[in-house]
XYZ file of C-alpha atoms in Angstrom:
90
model
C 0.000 0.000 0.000
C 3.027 2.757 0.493
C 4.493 1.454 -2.329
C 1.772 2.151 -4.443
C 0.635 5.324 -2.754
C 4.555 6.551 -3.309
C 4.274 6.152 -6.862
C 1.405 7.988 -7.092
C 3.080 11.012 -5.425
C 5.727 10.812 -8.423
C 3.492 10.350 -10.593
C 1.241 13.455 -9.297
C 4.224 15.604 -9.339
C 5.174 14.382 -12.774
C 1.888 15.501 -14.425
C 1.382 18.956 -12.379
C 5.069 19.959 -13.130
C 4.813 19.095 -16.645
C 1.449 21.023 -17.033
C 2.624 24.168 -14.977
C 5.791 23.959 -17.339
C 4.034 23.585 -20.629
C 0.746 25.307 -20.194
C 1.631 29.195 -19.785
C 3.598 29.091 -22.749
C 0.918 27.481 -25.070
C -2.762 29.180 -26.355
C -5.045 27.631 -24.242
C -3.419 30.068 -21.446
C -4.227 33.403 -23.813
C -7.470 32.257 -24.514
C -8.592 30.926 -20.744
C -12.080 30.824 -20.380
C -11.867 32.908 -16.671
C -9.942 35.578 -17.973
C -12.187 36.808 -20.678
C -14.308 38.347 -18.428
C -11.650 40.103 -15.945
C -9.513 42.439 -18.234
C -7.233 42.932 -15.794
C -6.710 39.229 -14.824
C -6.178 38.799 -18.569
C -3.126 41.459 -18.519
C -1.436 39.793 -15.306
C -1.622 36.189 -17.389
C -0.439 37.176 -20.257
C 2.810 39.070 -18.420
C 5.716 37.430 -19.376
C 7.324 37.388 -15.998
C 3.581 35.518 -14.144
C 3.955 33.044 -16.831
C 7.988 32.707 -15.788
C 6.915 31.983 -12.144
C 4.214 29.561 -13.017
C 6.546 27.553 -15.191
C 9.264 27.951 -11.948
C 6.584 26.528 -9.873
C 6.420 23.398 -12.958
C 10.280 23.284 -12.642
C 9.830 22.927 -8.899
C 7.421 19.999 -9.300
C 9.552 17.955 -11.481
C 12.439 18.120 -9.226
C 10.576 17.347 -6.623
C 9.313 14.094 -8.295
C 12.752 13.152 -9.839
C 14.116 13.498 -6.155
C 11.048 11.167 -4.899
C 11.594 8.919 -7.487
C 15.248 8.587 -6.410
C 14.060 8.137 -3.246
C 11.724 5.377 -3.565
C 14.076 3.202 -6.065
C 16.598 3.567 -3.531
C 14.153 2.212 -0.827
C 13.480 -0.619 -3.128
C 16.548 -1.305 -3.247
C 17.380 -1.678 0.235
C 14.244 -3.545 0.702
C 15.225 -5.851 -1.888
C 18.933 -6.771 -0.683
C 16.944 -7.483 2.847
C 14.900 -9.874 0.989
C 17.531 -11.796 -0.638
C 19.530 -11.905 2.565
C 16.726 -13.548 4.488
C 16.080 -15.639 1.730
C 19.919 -17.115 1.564
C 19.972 -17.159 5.171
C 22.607 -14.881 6.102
């Protein structure tokens, strides 16, 4: 059950990272639905240095996951050699 629940952390950071990396730099951010309505929320998006933060924030995610991900196959690893000691009985 951590196991699983582990990967699903990576994989959750994977996905948001990727999507606060990619998304502010592609169209669907100029032409978001909530910021038709609110000029003035459509002028902070489209600032160069909002969409530089959100992408940080995507950086931030993805080292986050690569650094759980390191974490957990390391854990495996461990857990592994513990299993094949028991199992040759030393």
């Amino acid at each position: 059950m951590m196991l699983a629940r582990r990967v699903l952390w990576v994989v959750l950071f994977l996905e948001v990272g990727i999507l606060l990396t990619v998304v502010p730099w592609s169209t669907y951010w100029d032409r978001n639905y909530f910021t038709d309505g609110l000029p003035w929320l459509h002028r902070a998006m489209g600032n160069t240095f909002v969409r530089g933060a959100v992408s940080g924030l995507g950086l931030v995610n993805l080292v986050a996951a690569v650094v759980d991900a390191c974490a957990l196959a390391a854990a495996l690893r461990l857990a592994w050699r513990g299993a094949l000691s028991r199992v040759k009985g030393e």
